[in-house]
């Protein structure tokens, strides 16, 4: 964010507010918001989720263990999970018992590490 702010000659706070979707809340003009978003798109900026989780104490990681993802019970839920998790979650671990019975233990270890 420092590099973006320096390149655009704006404050780091303005860049942060825009990238976190809080531009309106903090009085950032539409013109400045668009300027920042265009630049971010141009340079291909991607936030460092690990750094964010260290700063906030939240990893935004979800783990799910299911018996069989092809089971008709889970089919309608897959689209719902995607629509919810894609906006709110950084990582989604899914262990399917039918395919890899030992995977849930690994998944639980990863979740414990990233909490």
PDB file of C-alpha atoms in Angstrom:
ATOM      1  CA  UNK A   1       0.000   0.000   0.000  1.00  0.00           C
ATOM      2  CA  UNK A   2       2.918   2.321   0.668  1.00  0.00           C
ATOM      3  CA  UNK A   3       4.058   2.009  -2.947  1.00  0.00           C
ATOM      4  CA  UNK A   4       0.573   2.718  -4.277  1.00  0.00           C
ATOM      5  CA  UNK A   5       0.206   5.766  -2.041  1.00  0.00           C
ATOM      6  CA  UNK A   6       3.638   7.077  -3.046  1.00  0.00           C
ATOM      7  CA  UNK A   7       3.010   6.549  -6.761  1.00  0.00           C
ATOM      8  CA  UNK A   8      -0.338   8.345  -6.613  1.00  0.00           C
ATOM      9  CA  UNK A   9       0.794  10.970  -4.082  1.00  0.00           C
ATOM     10  CA  UNK A  10      -2.043  10.143  -1.700  1.00  0.00           C
ATOM     11  CA  UNK A  11      -2.091   8.948   1.888  1.00  0.00           C
ATOM     12  CA  UNK A  12      -1.747   5.290   2.805  1.00  0.00           C
ATOM     13  CA  UNK A  13      -4.977   5.662   4.740  1.00  0.00           C
ATOM     14  CA  UNK A  14      -6.845   6.681   1.564  1.00  0.00           C
ATOM     15  CA  UNK A  15      -5.487   3.643  -0.274  1.00  0.00           C
ATOM     16  CA  UNK A  16      -6.417   1.392   2.641  1.00  0.00           C
ATOM     17  CA  UNK A  17      -9.961   2.763   2.865  1.00  0.00           C
ATOM     18  CA  UNK A  18     -10.515   2.281  -0.864  1.00  0.00           C
ATOM     19  CA  UNK A  19      -9.081  -1.242  -0.959  1.00  0.00           C
ATOM     20  CA  UNK A  20     -11.142  -2.255   2.067  1.00  0.00           C
ATOM     21  CA  UNK A  21     -14.365  -0.902   0.561  1.00  0.00           C
ATOM     22  CA  UNK A  22     -14.690   1.916   3.093  1.00  0.00           C
ATOM     23  CA  UNK A  23     -14.128   4.923   0.837  1.00  0.00           C
ATOM     24  CA  UNK A  24     -17.620   6.370   1.376  1.00  0.00           C
ATOM     25  CA  UNK A  25     -17.464   5.801   5.120  1.00  0.00           C
ATOM     26  CA  UNK A  26     -14.267   7.866   5.363  1.00  0.00           C
ATOM     27  CA  UNK A  27     -15.208  10.595   2.902  1.00  0.00           C
ATOM     28  CA  UNK A  28     -12.960   9.548   0.009  1.00  0.00           C
ATOM     29  CA  UNK A  29     -14.164  11.184  -3.205  1.00  0.00           C
ATOM     30  CA  UNK A  30     -15.409   9.046  -6.074  1.00  0.00           C
ATOM     31  CA  UNK A  31     -12.677  10.527  -8.284  1.00  0.00           C
ATOM     32  CA  UNK A  32      -9.905   9.522  -5.881  1.00  0.00           C
ATOM     33  CA  UNK A  33     -11.448   6.100  -5.330  1.00  0.00           C
ATOM     34  CA  UNK A  34     -11.543   5.495  -9.085  1.00  0.00           C
ATOM     35  CA  UNK A  35      -7.969   6.749  -9.473  1.00  0.00           C
ATOM     36  CA  UNK A  36      -6.745   4.296  -6.837  1.00  0.00           C
ATOM     37  CA  UNK A  37      -8.776   1.387  -8.214  1.00  0.00           C
ATOM     38  CA  UNK A  38      -7.534   2.005 -11.780  1.00  0.00           C
ATOM     39  CA  UNK A  39      -3.933   2.092 -10.587  1.00  0.00           C
ATOM     40  CA  UNK A  40      -4.379  -1.066  -8.507  1.00  0.00           C
ATOM     41  CA  UNK A  41      -5.850  -2.839 -11.542  1.00  0.00           C
ATOM     42  CA  UNK A  42      -3.054  -1.563 -13.784  1.00  0.00           C
ATOM     43  CA  UNK A  43      -0.239  -2.800 -11.550  1.00  0.00           C
ATOM     44  CA  UNK A  44      -2.033  -6.022 -10.587  1.00  0.00           C
ATOM     45  CA  UNK A  45      -1.921  -5.368  -6.851  1.00  0.00           C
ATOM     46  CA  UNK A  46      -3.096  -8.229  -4.662  1.00  0.00           C
ATOM     47  CA  UNK A  47      -3.340  -7.771  -0.893  1.00  0.00           C
ATOM     48  CA  UNK A  48      -1.060  -9.901   1.257  1.00  0.00           C
ATOM     49  CA  UNK A  49      -3.604 -11.957   3.183  1.00  0.00           C
ATOM     50  CA  UNK A  50      -0.993 -13.320   5.565  1.00  0.00           C
ATOM     51  CA  UNK A  51       0.052  -9.799   6.558  1.00  0.00           C
ATOM     52  CA  UNK A  52      -3.587  -8.819   7.004  1.00  0.00           C
ATOM     53  CA  UNK A  53      -4.271 -11.836   9.213  1.00  0.00           C
ATOM     54  CA  UNK A  54      -1.252 -11.022  11.369  1.00  0.00           C
ATOM     55  CA  UNK A  55      -2.443  -7.429  11.733  1.00  0.00           C
ATOM     56  CA  UNK A  56      -6.102  -8.231  12.456  1.00  0.00           C
ATOM     57  CA  UNK A  57      -5.757 -11.584  14.198  1.00  0.00           C
ATOM     58  CA  UNK A  58      -8.290 -13.077  11.769  1.00  0.00           C
ATOM     59  CA  UNK A  59      -7.305 -15.485   9.003  1.00  0.00           C
ATOM     60  CA  UNK A  60     -10.713 -15.620   7.292  1.00  0.00           C
ATOM     61  CA  UNK A  61     -10.224 -19.354   6.819  1.00  0.00           C
ATOM     62  CA  UNK A  62     -13.028 -21.900   6.816  1.00  0.00           C
ATOM     63  CA  UNK A  63     -12.700 -25.657   6.996  1.00  0.00           C
ATOM     64  CA  UNK A  64     -15.360 -28.177   6.116  1.00  0.00           C
ATOM     65  CA  UNK A  65     -15.328 -31.948   6.430  1.00  0.00           C
ATOM     66  CA  UNK A  66     -17.944 -33.798   4.396  1.00  0.00           C
ATOM     67  CA  UNK A  67     -18.566 -37.484   3.867  1.00  0.00           C
ATOM     68  CA  UNK A  68     -19.218 -37.351   0.135  1.00  0.00           C
ATOM     69  CA  UNK A  69     -19.457 -34.106  -1.847  1.00  0.00           C
ATOM     70  CA  UNK A  70     -21.357 -35.867  -4.650  1.00  0.00           C
ATOM     71  CA  UNK A  71     -24.153 -36.777  -2.237  1.00  0.00           C
ATOM     72  CA  UNK A  72     -27.417 -35.131  -3.404  1.00  0.00           C
ATOM     73  CA  UNK A  73     -27.699 -33.403  -0.020  1.00  0.00           C
ATOM     74  CA  UNK A  74     -24.557 -31.345  -0.717  1.00  0.00           C
ATOM     75  CA  UNK A  75     -25.206 -30.427  -4.367  1.00  0.00           C
ATOM     76  CA  UNK A  76     -27.418 -27.382  -3.718  1.00  0.00           C
ATOM     77  CA  UNK A  77     -25.088 -26.247  -0.954  1.00  0.00           C
ATOM     78  CA  UNK A  78     -21.981 -26.066  -3.166  1.00  0.00           C
ATOM     79  CA  UNK A  79     -23.197 -22.980  -5.056  1.00  0.00           C
ATOM     80  CA  UNK A  80     -24.307 -21.366  -1.812  1.00  0.00           C
ATOM     81  CA  UNK A  81     -20.915 -22.015  -0.205  1.00  0.00           C
ATOM     82  CA  UNK A  82     -19.128 -20.482  -3.164  1.00  0.00           C
ATOM     83  CA  UNK A  83     -21.297 -17.358  -3.176  1.00  0.00           C
ATOM     84  CA  UNK A  84     -20.810 -16.824   0.552  1.00  0.00           C
ATOM     85  CA  UNK A  85     -17.172 -17.802   0.885  1.00  0.00           C
ATOM     86  CA  UNK A  86     -15.796 -16.099  -2.213  1.00  0.00           C
ATOM     87  CA  UNK A  87     -16.630 -12.686  -0.727  1.00  0.00           C
ATOM     88  CA  UNK A  88     -15.765 -13.284   2.910  1.00  0.00           C
ATOM     89  CA  UNK A  89     -13.103 -15.967   3.087  1.00  0.00           C
ATOM     90  CA  UNK A  90      -9.426 -16.050   2.199  1.00  0.00           C
ATOM     91  CA  UNK A  91      -9.043 -19.831   2.234  1.00  0.00           C
ATOM     92  CA  UNK A  92     -11.438 -22.742   2.183  1.00  0.00           C
ATOM     93  CA  UNK A  93     -10.240 -26.177   3.195  1.00  0.00           C
ATOM     94  CA  UNK A  94     -12.553 -29.007   2.276  1.00  0.00           C
ATOM     95  CA  UNK A  95     -11.892 -32.594   3.251  1.00  0.00           C
ATOM     96  CA  UNK A  96     -13.957 -35.285   1.578  1.00  0.00           C
ATOM     97  CA  UNK A  97     -13.874 -38.469   3.637  1.00  0.00           C
ATOM     98  CA  UNK A  98     -14.904 -40.755   0.779  1.00  0.00           C
ATOM     99  CA  UNK A  99     -11.913 -39.703  -1.331  1.00  0.00           C
ATOM    100  CA  UNK A 100      -9.160 -39.290   1.277  1.00  0.00           C
ATOM    101  CA  UNK A 101     -10.024 -40.580   4.739  1.00  0.00           C
ATOM    102  CA  UNK A 102      -6.874 -39.106   6.344  1.00  0.00           C
ATOM    103  CA  UNK A 103      -7.357 -35.622   4.905  1.00  0.00           C
ATOM    104  CA  UNK A 104      -9.588 -34.282   7.734  1.00  0.00           C
ATOM    105  CA  UNK A 105      -6.723 -34.574  10.231  1.00  0.00           C
ATOM    106  CA  UNK A 106      -4.439 -32.587   7.917  1.00  0.00           C
ATOM    107  CA  UNK A 107      -7.180 -30.044   7.291  1.00  0.00           C
ATOM    108  CA  UNK A 108      -7.709 -29.590  11.041  1.00  0.00           C
ATOM    109  CA  UNK A 109      -3.985 -29.067  11.581  1.00  0.00           C
ATOM    110  CA  UNK A 110      -3.890 -26.389   8.864  1.00  0.00           C
ATOM    111  CA  UNK A 111      -6.895 -24.632  10.339  1.00  0.00           C
ATOM    112  CA  UNK A 112      -5.325 -24.647  13.782  1.00  0.00           C
ATOM    113  CA  UNK A 113      -2.146 -23.107  12.381  1.00  0.00           C
ATOM    114  CA  UNK A 114      -4.023 -20.363  10.484  1.00  0.00           C
ATOM    115  CA  UNK A 115      -6.555 -19.374  13.139  1.00  0.00           C
TER     116      UNK A 115
END
